[in-house]
Amino acid sequence: MKLIASAVLSLLAVLPIAAQAPVPVASEPRHHLKFENQFVRVFDVQVPTGDTTLFHIHSNDYLFVSIGDATLKGEVMGQQPADLIVKDGECR
C-alpha cells in the first residue's frame, strides 16, 4: 500500500499544473455588459473585497472609471501581479 501511495504522489509531482486559460472580457462573470453600439461597449464591473475575476483579455483599447477608492491586483500575462491603487472618480 505504501508503494502505491508513493507512486501516486510521485506521478502527481511531475504532472504540470494547468494555468487558467484567459477568457474574453465579455465572458468574465463579474463584467456585465450594460450598453453597446458600433463605437463603444460599457461594462459594469463589481468585485467584492477579497474576491477575484477570471484571468481575462481586453482585445480592444479600454478605459475605466473607479467608483470609490480601491487597491487592485493587475496582472499581464507572463508577468507578476502588481498593485493598482485607484481613487474615487479616477479614469485610466
Coordinates of C-alpha atoms in Angstrom, one line a residue:
M1 CA 0.0 0.0 0.0
K2 CA 2.9 2.4 0.8
L3 CA 4.4 1.6 -2.6
I4 CA 1.1 2.6 -4.4
A5 CA 0.8 5.8 -2.4
S6 CA 4.4 6.7 -3.2
A7 CA 3.8 6.0 -6.9
V8 CA 0.7 8.2 -7.0
L9 CA 2.4 11.0 -5.1
S10 CA 5.4 10.8 -7.5
L11 CA 3.1 10.9 -10.5
L12 CA 1.3 13.9 -9.2
A13 CA 4.5 15.7 -8.6
V14 CA 5.6 15.5 -12.2
L15 CA 2.2 16.5 -13.8
P16 CA 2.1 20.1 -14.9
I17 CA -0.3 22.4 -13.1
A18 CA -2.7 23.8 -15.7
A19 CA -2.9 27.5 -15.6
Q20 CA -6.3 29.1 -16.2
A21 CA -6.8 29.9 -19.8
P22 CA -7.8 33.5 -20.3
V23 CA -11.4 34.3 -21.3
P24 CA -12.6 37.3 -23.3
V25 CA -13.7 40.2 -21.1
A26 CA -17.3 39.8 -22.2
S27 CA -17.2 36.2 -20.8
E28 CA -15.8 37.2 -17.4
P29 CA -18.7 36.7 -14.9
R30 CA -18.1 40.0 -13.0
H31 CA -18.2 42.1 -16.2
H32 CA -21.8 42.9 -17.0
L33 CA -22.5 44.5 -20.4
K34 CA -24.7 47.5 -19.9
F35 CA -24.5 49.2 -23.3
E36 CA -23.1 48.6 -26.7
N37 CA -23.1 50.3 -30.1
Q38 CA -20.7 50.5 -33.1
F39 CA -18.3 52.7 -31.2
V40 CA -18.3 51.6 -27.5
R41 CA -19.1 48.8 -25.1
V42 CA -19.8 49.7 -21.5
F43 CA -19.4 47.1 -18.7
D44 CA -20.5 47.4 -15.1
V45 CA -17.8 45.6 -13.0
Q46 CA -18.2 44.9 -9.4
V47 CA -15.7 42.7 -7.5
P48 CA -16.3 42.3 -3.8
T49 CA -13.4 42.9 -1.4
G50 CA -11.2 39.9 -1.3
D51 CA -12.7 38.3 -4.4
T52 CA -11.2 37.9 -7.9
T53 CA -12.1 37.9 -11.5
L54 CA -11.2 35.2 -14.0
F55 CA -8.0 35.9 -15.9
H56 CA -9.4 37.8 -18.9
I57 CA -8.3 39.5 -22.1
H58 CA -9.3 43.0 -23.3
S59 CA -9.0 42.7 -27.1
N60 CA -9.7 46.4 -27.7
D61 CA -8.4 49.6 -26.2
Y62 CA -10.2 50.4 -23.0
L63 CA -10.5 52.8 -20.1
F64 CA -12.1 52.5 -16.7
V65 CA -13.5 54.9 -14.1
S66 CA -13.2 53.9 -10.5
I67 CA -16.3 54.5 -8.4
G68 CA -14.7 54.5 -4.9
D69 CA -11.2 54.0 -3.8
A70 CA -9.7 50.6 -4.4
T71 CA -6.5 48.6 -4.3
L72 CA -6.5 46.1 -7.1
K73 CA -4.1 43.5 -8.3
G74 CA -3.4 43.8 -12.0
E75 CA -1.8 41.0 -14.0
V76 CA -0.4 41.0 -17.5
M77 CA 0.1 37.5 -19.0
G78 CA 3.6 36.3 -18.2
Q79 CA 4.3 38.9 -15.6
Q80 CA 4.0 39.1 -11.9
P81 CA 0.8 40.7 -10.5
A82 CA 1.2 44.3 -9.4
D83 CA -0.8 46.6 -7.1
L84 CA -3.0 49.1 -8.8
I85 CA -4.2 51.8 -6.5
V86 CA -7.2 53.9 -7.8
K87 CA -9.1 56.8 -6.2
D88 CA -12.8 57.6 -6.5
G89 CA -13.5 59.1 -9.9
E90 CA -10.1 58.3 -11.3
C91 CA -10.1 57.4 -15.0
R92 CA -7.3 55.3 -16.6

